[in-house]
Structures are given as structure tokens and as C-alpha cells.
Short mmCIF file of C-alpha atoms and ligand atoms in Angstrom, two decimals:
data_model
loop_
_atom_site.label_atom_id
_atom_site.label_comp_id
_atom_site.label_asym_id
_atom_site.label_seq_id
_atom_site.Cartn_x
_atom_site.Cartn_y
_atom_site.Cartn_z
CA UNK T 1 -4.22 -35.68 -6.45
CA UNK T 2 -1.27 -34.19 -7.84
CA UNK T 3 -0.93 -30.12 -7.90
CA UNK T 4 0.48 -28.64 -10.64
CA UNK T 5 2.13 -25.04 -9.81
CA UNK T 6 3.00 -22.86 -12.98
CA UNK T 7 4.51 -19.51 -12.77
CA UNK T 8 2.23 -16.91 -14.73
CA UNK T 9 2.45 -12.75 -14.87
CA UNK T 10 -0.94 -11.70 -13.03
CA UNK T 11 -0.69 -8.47 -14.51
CA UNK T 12 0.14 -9.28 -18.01
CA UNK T 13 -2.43 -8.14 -21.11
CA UNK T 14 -0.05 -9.66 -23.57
CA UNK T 15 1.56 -13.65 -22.79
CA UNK T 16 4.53 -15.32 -24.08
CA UNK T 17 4.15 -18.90 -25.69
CA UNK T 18 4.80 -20.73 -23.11
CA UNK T 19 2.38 -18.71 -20.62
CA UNK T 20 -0.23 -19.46 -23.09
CA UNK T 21 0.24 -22.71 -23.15
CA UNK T 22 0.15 -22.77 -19.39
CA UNK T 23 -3.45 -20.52 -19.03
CA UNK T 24 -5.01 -23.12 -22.10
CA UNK T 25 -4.14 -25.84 -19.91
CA UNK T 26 -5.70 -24.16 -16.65
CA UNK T 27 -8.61 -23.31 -18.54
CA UNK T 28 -9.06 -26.88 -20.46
CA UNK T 29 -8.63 -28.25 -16.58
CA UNK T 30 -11.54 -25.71 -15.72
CA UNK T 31 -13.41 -26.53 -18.81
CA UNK T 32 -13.17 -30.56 -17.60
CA UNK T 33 -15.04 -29.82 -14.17
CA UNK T 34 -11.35 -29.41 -12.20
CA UNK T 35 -10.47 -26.57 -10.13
CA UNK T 36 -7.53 -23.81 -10.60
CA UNK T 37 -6.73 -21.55 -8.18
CA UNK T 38 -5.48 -18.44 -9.63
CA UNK T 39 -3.99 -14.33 -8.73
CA UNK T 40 -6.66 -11.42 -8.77
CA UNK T 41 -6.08 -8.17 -7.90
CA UNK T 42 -7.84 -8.95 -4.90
CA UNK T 43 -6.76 -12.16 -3.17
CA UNK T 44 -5.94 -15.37 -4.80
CA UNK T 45 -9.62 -17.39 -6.49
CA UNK T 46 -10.22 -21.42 -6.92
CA UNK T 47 -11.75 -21.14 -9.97
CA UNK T 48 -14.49 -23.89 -11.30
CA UNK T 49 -17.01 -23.83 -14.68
CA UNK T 50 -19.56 -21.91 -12.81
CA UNK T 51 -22.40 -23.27 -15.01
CA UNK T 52 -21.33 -27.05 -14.18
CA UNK T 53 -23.05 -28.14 -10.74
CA UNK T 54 -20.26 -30.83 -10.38
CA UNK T 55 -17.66 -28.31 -10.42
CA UNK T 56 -19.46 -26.37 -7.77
CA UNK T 57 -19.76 -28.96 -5.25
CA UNK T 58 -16.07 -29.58 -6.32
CA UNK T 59 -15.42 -26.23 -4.42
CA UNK T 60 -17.16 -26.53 -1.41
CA UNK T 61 -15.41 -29.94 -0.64
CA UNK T 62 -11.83 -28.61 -1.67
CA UNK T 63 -12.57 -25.49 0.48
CA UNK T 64 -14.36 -27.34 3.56
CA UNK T 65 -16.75 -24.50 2.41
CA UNK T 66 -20.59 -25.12 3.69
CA UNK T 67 -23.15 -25.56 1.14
CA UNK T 68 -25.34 -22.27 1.68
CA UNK T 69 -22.55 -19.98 1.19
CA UNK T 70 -22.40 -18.69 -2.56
CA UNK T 71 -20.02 -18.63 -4.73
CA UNK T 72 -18.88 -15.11 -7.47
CA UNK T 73 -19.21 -15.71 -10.88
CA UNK T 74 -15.81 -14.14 -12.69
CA UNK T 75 -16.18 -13.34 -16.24
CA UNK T 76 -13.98 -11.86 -18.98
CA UNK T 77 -15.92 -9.27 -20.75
CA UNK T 78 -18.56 -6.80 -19.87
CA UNK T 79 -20.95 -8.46 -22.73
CA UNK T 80 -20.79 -11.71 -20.82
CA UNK T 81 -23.22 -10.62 -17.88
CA UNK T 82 -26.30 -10.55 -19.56
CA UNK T 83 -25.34 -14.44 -20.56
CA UNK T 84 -26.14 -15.42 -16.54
CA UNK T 85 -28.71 -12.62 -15.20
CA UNK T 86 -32.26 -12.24 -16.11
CA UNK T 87 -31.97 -8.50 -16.48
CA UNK T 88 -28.82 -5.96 -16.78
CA UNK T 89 -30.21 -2.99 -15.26
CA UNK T 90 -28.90 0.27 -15.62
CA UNK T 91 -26.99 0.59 -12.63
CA UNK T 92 -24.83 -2.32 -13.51
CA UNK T 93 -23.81 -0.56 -16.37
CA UNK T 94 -22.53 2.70 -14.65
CA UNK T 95 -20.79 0.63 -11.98
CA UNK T 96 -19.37 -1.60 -14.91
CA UNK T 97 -18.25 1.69 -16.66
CA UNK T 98 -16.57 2.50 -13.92
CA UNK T 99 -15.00 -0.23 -12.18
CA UNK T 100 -14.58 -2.77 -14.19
CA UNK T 101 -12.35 -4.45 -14.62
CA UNK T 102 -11.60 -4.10 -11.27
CA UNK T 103 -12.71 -4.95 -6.89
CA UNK T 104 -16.13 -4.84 -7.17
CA UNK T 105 -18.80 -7.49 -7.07
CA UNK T 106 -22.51 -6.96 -8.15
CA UNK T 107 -25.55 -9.15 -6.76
CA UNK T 108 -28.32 -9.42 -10.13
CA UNK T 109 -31.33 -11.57 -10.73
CA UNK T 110 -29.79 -14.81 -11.73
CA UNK T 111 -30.81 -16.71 -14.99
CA UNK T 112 -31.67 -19.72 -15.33
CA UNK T 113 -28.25 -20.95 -16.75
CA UNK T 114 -26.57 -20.24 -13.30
CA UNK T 115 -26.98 -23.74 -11.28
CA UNK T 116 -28.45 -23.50 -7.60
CA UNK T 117 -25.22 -25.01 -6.80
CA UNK T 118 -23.02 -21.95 -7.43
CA UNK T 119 -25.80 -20.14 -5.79
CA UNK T 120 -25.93 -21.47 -2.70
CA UNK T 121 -29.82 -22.03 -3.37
CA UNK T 122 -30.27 -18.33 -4.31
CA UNK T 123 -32.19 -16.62 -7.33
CA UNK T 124 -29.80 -14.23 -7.20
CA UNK T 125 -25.88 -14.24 -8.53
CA UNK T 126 -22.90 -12.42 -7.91
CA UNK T 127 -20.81 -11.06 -10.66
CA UNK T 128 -17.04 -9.38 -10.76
CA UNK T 129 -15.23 -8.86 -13.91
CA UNK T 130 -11.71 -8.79 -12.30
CA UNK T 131 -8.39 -6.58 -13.67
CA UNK T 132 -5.83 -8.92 -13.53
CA UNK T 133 -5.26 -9.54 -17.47
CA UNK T 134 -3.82 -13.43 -15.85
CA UNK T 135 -7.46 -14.09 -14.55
CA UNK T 136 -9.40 -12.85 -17.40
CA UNK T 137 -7.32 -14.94 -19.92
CA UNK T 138 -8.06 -17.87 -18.04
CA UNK T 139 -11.65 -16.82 -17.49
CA UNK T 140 -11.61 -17.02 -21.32
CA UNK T 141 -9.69 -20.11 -22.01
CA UNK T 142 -12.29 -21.80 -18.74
CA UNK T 143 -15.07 -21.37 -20.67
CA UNK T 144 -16.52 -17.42 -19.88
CA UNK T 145 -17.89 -18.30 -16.30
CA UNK T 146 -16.04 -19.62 -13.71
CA UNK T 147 -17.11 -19.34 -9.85
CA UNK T 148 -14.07 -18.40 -7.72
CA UNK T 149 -14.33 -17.95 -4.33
CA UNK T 150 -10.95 -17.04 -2.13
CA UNK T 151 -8.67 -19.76 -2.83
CA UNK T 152 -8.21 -20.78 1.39
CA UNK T 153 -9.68 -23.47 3.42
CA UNK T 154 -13.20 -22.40 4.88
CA UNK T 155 -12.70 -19.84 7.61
CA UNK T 156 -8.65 -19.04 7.28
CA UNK T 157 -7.45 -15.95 6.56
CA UNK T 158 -7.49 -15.46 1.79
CA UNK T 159 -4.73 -16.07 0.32
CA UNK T 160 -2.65 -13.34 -1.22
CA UNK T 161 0.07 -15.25 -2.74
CA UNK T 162 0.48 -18.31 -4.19
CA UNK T 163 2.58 -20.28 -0.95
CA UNK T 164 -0.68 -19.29 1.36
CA UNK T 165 -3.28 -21.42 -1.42
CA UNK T 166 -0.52 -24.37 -1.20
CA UNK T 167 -0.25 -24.24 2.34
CA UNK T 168 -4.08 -24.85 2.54
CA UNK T 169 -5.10 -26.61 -1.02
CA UNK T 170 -2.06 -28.37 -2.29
CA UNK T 171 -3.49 -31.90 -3.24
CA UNK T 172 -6.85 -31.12 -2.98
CA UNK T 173 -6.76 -29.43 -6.88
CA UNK T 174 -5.59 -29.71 -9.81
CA UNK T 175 -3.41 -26.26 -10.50
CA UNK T 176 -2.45 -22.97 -9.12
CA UNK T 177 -1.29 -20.33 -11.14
CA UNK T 178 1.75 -18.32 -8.87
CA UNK T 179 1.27 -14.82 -10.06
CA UNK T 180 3.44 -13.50 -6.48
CA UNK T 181 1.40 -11.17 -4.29
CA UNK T 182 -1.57 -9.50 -5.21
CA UNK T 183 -2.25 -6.01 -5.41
CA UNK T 184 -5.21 -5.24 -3.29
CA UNK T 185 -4.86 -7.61 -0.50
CA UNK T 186 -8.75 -8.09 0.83
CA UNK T 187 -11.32 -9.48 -1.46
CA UNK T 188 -13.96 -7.33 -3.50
CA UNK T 189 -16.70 -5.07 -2.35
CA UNK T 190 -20.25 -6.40 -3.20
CA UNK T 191 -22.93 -4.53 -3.58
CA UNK T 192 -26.75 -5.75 -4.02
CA UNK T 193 -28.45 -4.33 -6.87
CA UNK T 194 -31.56 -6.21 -6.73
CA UNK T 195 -32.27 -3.92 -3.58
CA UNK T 196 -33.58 0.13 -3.63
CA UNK T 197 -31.49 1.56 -2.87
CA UNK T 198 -28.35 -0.69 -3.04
CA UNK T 199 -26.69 -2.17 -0.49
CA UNK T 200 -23.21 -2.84 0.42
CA UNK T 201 -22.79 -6.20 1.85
CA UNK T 202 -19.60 -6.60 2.05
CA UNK T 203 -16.93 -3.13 1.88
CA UNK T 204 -13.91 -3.57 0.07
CA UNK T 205 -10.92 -0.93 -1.77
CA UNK T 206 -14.60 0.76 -3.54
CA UNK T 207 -15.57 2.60 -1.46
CA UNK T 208 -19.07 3.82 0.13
CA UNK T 209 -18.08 7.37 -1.25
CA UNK T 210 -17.04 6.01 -4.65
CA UNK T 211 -20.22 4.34 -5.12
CA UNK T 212 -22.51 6.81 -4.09
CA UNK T 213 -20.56 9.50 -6.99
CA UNK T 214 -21.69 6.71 -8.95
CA UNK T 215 -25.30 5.43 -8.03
CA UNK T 216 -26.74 8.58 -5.74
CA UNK T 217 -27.94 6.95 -2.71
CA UNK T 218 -26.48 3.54 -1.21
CA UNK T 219 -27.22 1.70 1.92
CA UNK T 220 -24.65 -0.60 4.12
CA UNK T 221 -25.84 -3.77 5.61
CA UNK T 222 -25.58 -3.07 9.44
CA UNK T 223 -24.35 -6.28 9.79
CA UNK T 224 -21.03 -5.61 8.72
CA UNK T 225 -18.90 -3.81 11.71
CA UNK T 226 -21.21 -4.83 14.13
CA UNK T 227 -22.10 -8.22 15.84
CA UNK T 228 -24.60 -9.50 18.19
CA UNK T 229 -27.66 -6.72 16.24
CA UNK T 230 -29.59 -10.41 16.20
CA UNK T 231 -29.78 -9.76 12.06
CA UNK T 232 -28.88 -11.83 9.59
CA UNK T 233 -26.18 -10.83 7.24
CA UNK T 234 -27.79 -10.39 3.77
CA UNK T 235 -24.23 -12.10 1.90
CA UNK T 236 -24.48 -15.32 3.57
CA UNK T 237 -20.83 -15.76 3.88
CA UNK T 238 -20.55 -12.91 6.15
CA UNK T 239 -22.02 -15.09 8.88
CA UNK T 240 -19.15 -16.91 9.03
CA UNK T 241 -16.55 -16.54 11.38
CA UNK T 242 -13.70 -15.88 8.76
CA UNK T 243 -10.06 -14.47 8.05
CA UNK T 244 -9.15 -15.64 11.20
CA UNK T 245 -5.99 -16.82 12.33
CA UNK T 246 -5.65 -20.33 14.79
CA UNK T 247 -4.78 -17.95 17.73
CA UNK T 248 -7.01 -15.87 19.70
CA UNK T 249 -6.95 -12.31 18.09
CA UNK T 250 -8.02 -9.10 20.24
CA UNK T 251 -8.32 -5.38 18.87
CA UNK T 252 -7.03 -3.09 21.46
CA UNK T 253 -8.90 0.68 20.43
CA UNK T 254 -7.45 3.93 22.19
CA UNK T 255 -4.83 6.94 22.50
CA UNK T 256 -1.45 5.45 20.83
CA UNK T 257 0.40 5.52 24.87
CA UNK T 258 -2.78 3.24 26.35
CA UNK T 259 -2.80 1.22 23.23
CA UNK T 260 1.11 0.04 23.79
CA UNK T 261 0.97 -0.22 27.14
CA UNK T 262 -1.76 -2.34 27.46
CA UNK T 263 -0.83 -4.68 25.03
CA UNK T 264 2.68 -5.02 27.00
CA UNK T 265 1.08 -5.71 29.46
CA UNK T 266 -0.98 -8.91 27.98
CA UNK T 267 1.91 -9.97 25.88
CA UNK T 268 3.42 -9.99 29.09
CA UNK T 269 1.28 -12.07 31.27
CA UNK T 270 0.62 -14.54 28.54
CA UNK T 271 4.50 -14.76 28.01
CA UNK T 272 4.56 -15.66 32.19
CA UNK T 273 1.85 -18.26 31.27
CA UNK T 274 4.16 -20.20 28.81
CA UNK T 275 2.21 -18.77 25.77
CA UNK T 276 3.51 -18.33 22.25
CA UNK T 277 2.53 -13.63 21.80
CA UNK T 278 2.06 -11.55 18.10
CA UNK T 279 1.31 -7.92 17.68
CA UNK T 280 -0.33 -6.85 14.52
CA UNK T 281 0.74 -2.48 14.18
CA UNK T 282 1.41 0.46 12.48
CA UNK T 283 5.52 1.28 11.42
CA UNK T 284 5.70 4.46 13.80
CA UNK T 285 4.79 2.48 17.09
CA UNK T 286 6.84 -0.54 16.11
CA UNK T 287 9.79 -0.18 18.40
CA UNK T 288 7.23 -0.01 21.27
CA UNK T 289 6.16 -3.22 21.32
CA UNK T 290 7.69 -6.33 22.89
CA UNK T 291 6.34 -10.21 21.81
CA UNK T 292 7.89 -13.00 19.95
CA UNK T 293 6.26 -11.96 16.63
CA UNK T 294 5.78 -8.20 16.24
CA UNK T 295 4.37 -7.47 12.71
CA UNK T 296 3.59 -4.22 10.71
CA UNK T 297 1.27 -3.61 8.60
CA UNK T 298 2.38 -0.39 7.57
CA UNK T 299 2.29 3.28 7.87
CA UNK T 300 -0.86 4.11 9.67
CA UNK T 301 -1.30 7.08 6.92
CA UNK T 302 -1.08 4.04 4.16
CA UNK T 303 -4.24 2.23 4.28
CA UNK T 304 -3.58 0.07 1.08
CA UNK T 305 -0.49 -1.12 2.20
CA UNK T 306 -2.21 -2.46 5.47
CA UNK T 307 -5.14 -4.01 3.31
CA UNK T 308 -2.40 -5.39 1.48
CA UNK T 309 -0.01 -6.97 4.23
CA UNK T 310 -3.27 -7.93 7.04
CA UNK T 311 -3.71 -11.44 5.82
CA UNK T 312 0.07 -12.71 5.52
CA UNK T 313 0.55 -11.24 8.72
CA UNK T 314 -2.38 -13.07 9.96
CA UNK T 315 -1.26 -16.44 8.36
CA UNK T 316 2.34 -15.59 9.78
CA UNK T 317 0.76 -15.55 13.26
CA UNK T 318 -0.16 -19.12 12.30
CA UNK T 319 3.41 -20.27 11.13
CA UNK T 320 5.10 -18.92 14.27
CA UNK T 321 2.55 -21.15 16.42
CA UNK T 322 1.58 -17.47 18.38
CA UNK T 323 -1.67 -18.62 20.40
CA UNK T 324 -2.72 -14.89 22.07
CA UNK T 325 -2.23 -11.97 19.27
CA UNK T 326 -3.08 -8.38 19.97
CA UNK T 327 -3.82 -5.51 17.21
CA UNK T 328 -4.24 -2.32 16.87
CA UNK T 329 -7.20 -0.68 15.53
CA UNK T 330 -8.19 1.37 12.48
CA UNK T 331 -10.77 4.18 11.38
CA UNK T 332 -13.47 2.22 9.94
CA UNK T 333 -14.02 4.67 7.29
CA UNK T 334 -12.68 4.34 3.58
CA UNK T 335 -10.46 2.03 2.77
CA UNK T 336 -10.30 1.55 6.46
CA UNK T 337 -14.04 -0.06 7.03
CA UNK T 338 -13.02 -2.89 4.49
CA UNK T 339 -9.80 -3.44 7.42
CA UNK T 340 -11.93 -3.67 10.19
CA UNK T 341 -14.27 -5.41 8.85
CA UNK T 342 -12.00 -8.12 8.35
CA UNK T 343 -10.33 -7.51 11.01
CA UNK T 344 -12.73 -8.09 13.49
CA UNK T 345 -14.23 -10.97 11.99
CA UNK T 346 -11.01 -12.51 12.35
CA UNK T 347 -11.14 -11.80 16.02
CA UNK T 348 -14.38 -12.78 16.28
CA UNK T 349 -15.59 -9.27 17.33
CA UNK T 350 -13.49 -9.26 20.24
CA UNK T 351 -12.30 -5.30 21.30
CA UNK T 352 -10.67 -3.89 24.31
CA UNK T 353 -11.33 -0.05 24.85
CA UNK T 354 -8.40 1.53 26.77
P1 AMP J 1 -15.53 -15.26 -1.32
O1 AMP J 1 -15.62 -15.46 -2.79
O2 AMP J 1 -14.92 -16.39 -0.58
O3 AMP J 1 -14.89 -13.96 -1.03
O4 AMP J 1 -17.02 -15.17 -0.79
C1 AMP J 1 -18.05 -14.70 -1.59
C2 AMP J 1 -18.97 -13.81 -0.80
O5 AMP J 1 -20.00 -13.34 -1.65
C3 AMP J 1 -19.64 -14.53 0.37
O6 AMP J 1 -19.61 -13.75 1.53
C4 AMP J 1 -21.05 -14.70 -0.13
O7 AMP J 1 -21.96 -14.77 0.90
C5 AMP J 1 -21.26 -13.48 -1.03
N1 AMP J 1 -22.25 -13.75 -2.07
C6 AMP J 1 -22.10 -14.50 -3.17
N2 AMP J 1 -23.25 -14.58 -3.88
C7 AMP J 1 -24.17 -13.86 -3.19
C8 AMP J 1 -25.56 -13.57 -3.41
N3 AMP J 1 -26.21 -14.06 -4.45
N4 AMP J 1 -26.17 -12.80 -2.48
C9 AMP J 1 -25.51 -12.31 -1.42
N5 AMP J 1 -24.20 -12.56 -1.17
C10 AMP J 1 -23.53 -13.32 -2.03
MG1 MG J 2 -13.55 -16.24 1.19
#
């Protein structure tokens, strides 16, 4: 199959003819059971009629995505939820109010409209109303529902511009909108409201603190920053190894001087081994390091620009052909918990205290 690219403004409210034409297209594709990856604020989506089975398992085959991990249901307008969820509880509405549009994703009592496909099997269905004006339109145009998970092959690193879903998708779709880069960088925090008191499954740019201002008490899943508890993550995706990049990825955790000097040190050996080295840090140890890919992610002090530059850097690891990569860690609070959690998913939980 051919893959169309079209250039589109993510953050647009208002389009231009020929962008219209363009989103009508995407959604008519989306409408007809194909599959559109598109920009959120968060990471790029491959979008699919989320109410059309067909389309569904149309995902998981483009995506190499098993079966049993569900998929978000992105609509357009707050008024759309109750159209897919047996009940809109009060909660939903305060976390709608405020922040939607926008990174977060809420896990409701699905209706019977919402196929066991999109599901993964589940009575329950997760919902995000995103804030790119790009994503809404052609939530619109698709028909009011469309299932989007990140727009990557099953367990790479999401895709935060449009040259990352090509490198993994092209021919296996129909479309993909090229908004550039996204804005946000890691994909959106879900919470559980079917639970007392709600849970976070997943952390993303909202925060624990920002939810609680919003909903009183909240819970985490303890799943999330830690592995080998012998539970079950409650979002089934988050079994996965994900985000992770074809080299072996370590965390190195300690006092800045112990941090660089160890890694030196491995970079070091592996480079006396014949191996291909990457270092994923912050911009005021930069000069420290020596490899043959040294990457920032930014100013330690900037969280959102690391959030926002982790998974090119990861994928970049992957283009240079580096096979032993070494990172530095991050305060798992904030912002920051979203980062590691990703983070050390992507290296498979593995962490070197120095
Ligand atoms: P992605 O869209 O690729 O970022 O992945 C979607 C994430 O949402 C996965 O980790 C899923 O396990 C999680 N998810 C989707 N629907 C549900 C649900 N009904 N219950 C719990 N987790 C869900
Ligand atoms: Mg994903």
C-alpha cells in the first residue's frame, strides 16, 4: 500500500482550503475502515473508526501490536463521551473541565457501542479529548470516535514527528498527517475512574499533584516505577516492554562526578570491544562525556524539554547503529515520574547505583 504524506498545522483552530481538503480526506479514509496516523500534543496517533471492529484489528496488525492491549478512544467534543460509556460520572466532568482538551486519558464503563476489539476484551474504555485543533478536526471529519494508539511499531520508542511514524509505518497505512514535532513529547496520563479512589496507571505531563487539586485523593498503580513486585499492571500495555531503543539501555543513578565517570568508563570498555556507544544527558554535563553519539536532552532544570527530546534521542540511538547506551537519571517526581517511567521501561528496568 501506498502512503500518502500531507503537510497539516497541528496547532491550527482555523484551516485554509486546501488543509481542509486534506483533513476530509484523512477522515473519509478513517470513515472507510483505513488508518491515519496523525500529530497530538502528545506523540504522534494511528487513528482508526473506533466503533468499526475491522478497523481495530487493522491497528494491531499495522502496529505488530498484540491483541489484549487496548486501544484510546479520541474524540472531538466533551458531549461525545457519554455516546461510548455507560455512565459519565462526576469526576469525569471536573477532570474534563480542567484538562481537556489536553494529556489526559480517562478509563469509564464502556457502552455497548465500543467493540471488544478496541477494548482489548475489556468492559471498560479509555477516553482523551486531545488539544491539537489538527487532531480534533480530523476526529470530526473520521466520524467522532477514532481509536489511536502511538503511531510506532509495537514496542519502539512513539513517535514525535512525522519521519519517526514513516520510518516504522510507511506502507503499512494509508496517510500520515506531518504536523513537525509535537509539543509534549510522552504520551497521556491515564487515570482509572471506575476505581475508589482513582488510580493513575500510567503518569504523564498531569501530574499526581494536579489531579489530586482536582479529585481529593488519588492512588498510583505500584506497577509503574517498579518491576519484578510479581503484580500485574492494571493498563495492560504497561506490561510491555516498550519505548525502547534496539540497543541495550542502562540508567546510571548517583552524585553528577560518579555518574560521568562511570559511564566513561563503560563507553570505554565497550568501545575496546568493537561496540557502537550513546549517552543520553543533561546540557551542563555534556562536555564530560566521551562516546560516538552523546545526546542531550536538555537542561536538567527543564523537565519538558527532556520529555520532549527522550524519544528522538532514543530513535537516534537506533539510526547511529549504537548497541550499549548509557543515561542518566531523573527525580521521579512531577513531570519527572512520567521520564522515568519511560525511561526505564525502555531499559528494561536495568539501573546501576554509583
Ligand atoms: P498507547 O495508545 O499506545 O499509548 O497505549 C494505550 C495505553 O492505554 C496502553 O498502555 C493500554 O494498556 C492503556 N489502556 C487503554 N484502554 C485501557 C483500559 N480500558 N484499561 C486500562 N488501560 C487501558
Ligand atoms: Mg504506545
Amino acid at each position: 500500500m501506498d502512503t500518502v504524506i500531507e503537510k497539516i498545522r497541528q496547532d491550527a483552530e482555523e484551516f485554509s482550503t486546501g488543509e481542509e481538503e486534506i483533513l476530509r480526506r484523512a477522515g473519509s479514509v478513517i470513515r472507510d475502515g483505513g488508518l491515519v496516523a496523525f500529530p497530538t500534543e502528545t506523540v504522534y496517533g494511528l487513528g482508526g473508526d473506533a466503533l468499526n471492529s475491522e478497523s481495530a484489528r487493522r491497528i494491531y496488525a499495522a502496529k505488530g501490536r498484540p491483541s489484549d492491549n487496548p486501544l484510546i478512544v479520541h474524540i472531538c467534543r466533551f458531549e461525545d463521551l457519554s455516546g461510548i460509556v455507560a455512565k459519565v460520572p462526576d469526576e469525569a466532568v471536573k477532570l474534563a473541565e480542567a484538562f481537556w482538551p489536553g494529556p489526559l486519558t480517562m478509563i469509564l464503563h464502556k457502552s455497548e457501542k465500543v467493540p471488544y476489539e478496541t477494548t482489548g476484551g475489556l468492559d471498560t474504555v479509555a477516553v482523551r479529548l486531545p488539544a491539537s485543533g489538527a487532531a480534533r478536526k480530523l476526529i470530526e471529519y473520521g466520524g467522532g470516535y477514532v481509536a489511536a494508539p502511538s503511531a510506532n511499531l509495537s514496542g519502539r520508542p512513539s513517535p514525535t514527528d512525522a519521519e519517526s511514524v514513516k520510518e516504522d509505518l510507511n506502507g503499512r497505512i494509508r496517510m500520515i498527517l506531518d504536523g513537525g514535532a509535537v509539543g509534549i513529547g510522552l504520551e497521556s496520563t491515564i487515570v482509572d475512574l471506575t476505581v475508589t479512589p482513582p488510580q493513575i496507571l500510567r503518569p504523564g505531563y498531569i501530574t499526581e499533584s494536579m489531579l489530586r487539586k482536582v479529585l481529593g485523593e488519588v492512588d498510583t498503580d505500584v506497577t509503574i516505577m517498579h518491576d519484578g513486585s510479581g503484580q500485574k499492571p492494571r493498563a495492560p500495555g504497561m506490561k510491555y516492554r516498550h519505548y525502547a531503543p534496539k540497543g541495550e539501555l542502562v540508567i546510571v543513578e548517583g552524585k553528577p562526578d560518579n555518574v560521568a565517570a562511570y559511564i566513561n568508563l563503560r563507553t570505554a570498555e565497550a568501545a575496546g570491544r568493537g561496540a557502537r556507544t550513546g549517552i543520553l544527558c543533561t546540557g551542563g554535563e555534556l562536555s564530560r562525556y566521551r562516546a560516538d553519539v552523546v545526546q542531550c536532552l536538555g537542561e536538567r532544570s527543564d523537565e519538558e524539554s527532556i520529555a520532549k527530546n527522550l524519544y528522538a534521542a532514543l530513535r537516534l540511538m537506533d539510526r547511529e547503529h549504537v548497541e550499549k547506551i548509557y543515561s542518566e537519571s531523573f527525580e521521579a517526581q512531577g513531570l519527572g515520574q512520567a521520564i522515568m517511567n519511560r525511561l526505564l521501561k525502555a531499559a528494561g528496568h536495568k539501573v546501576v547505583k554509583v
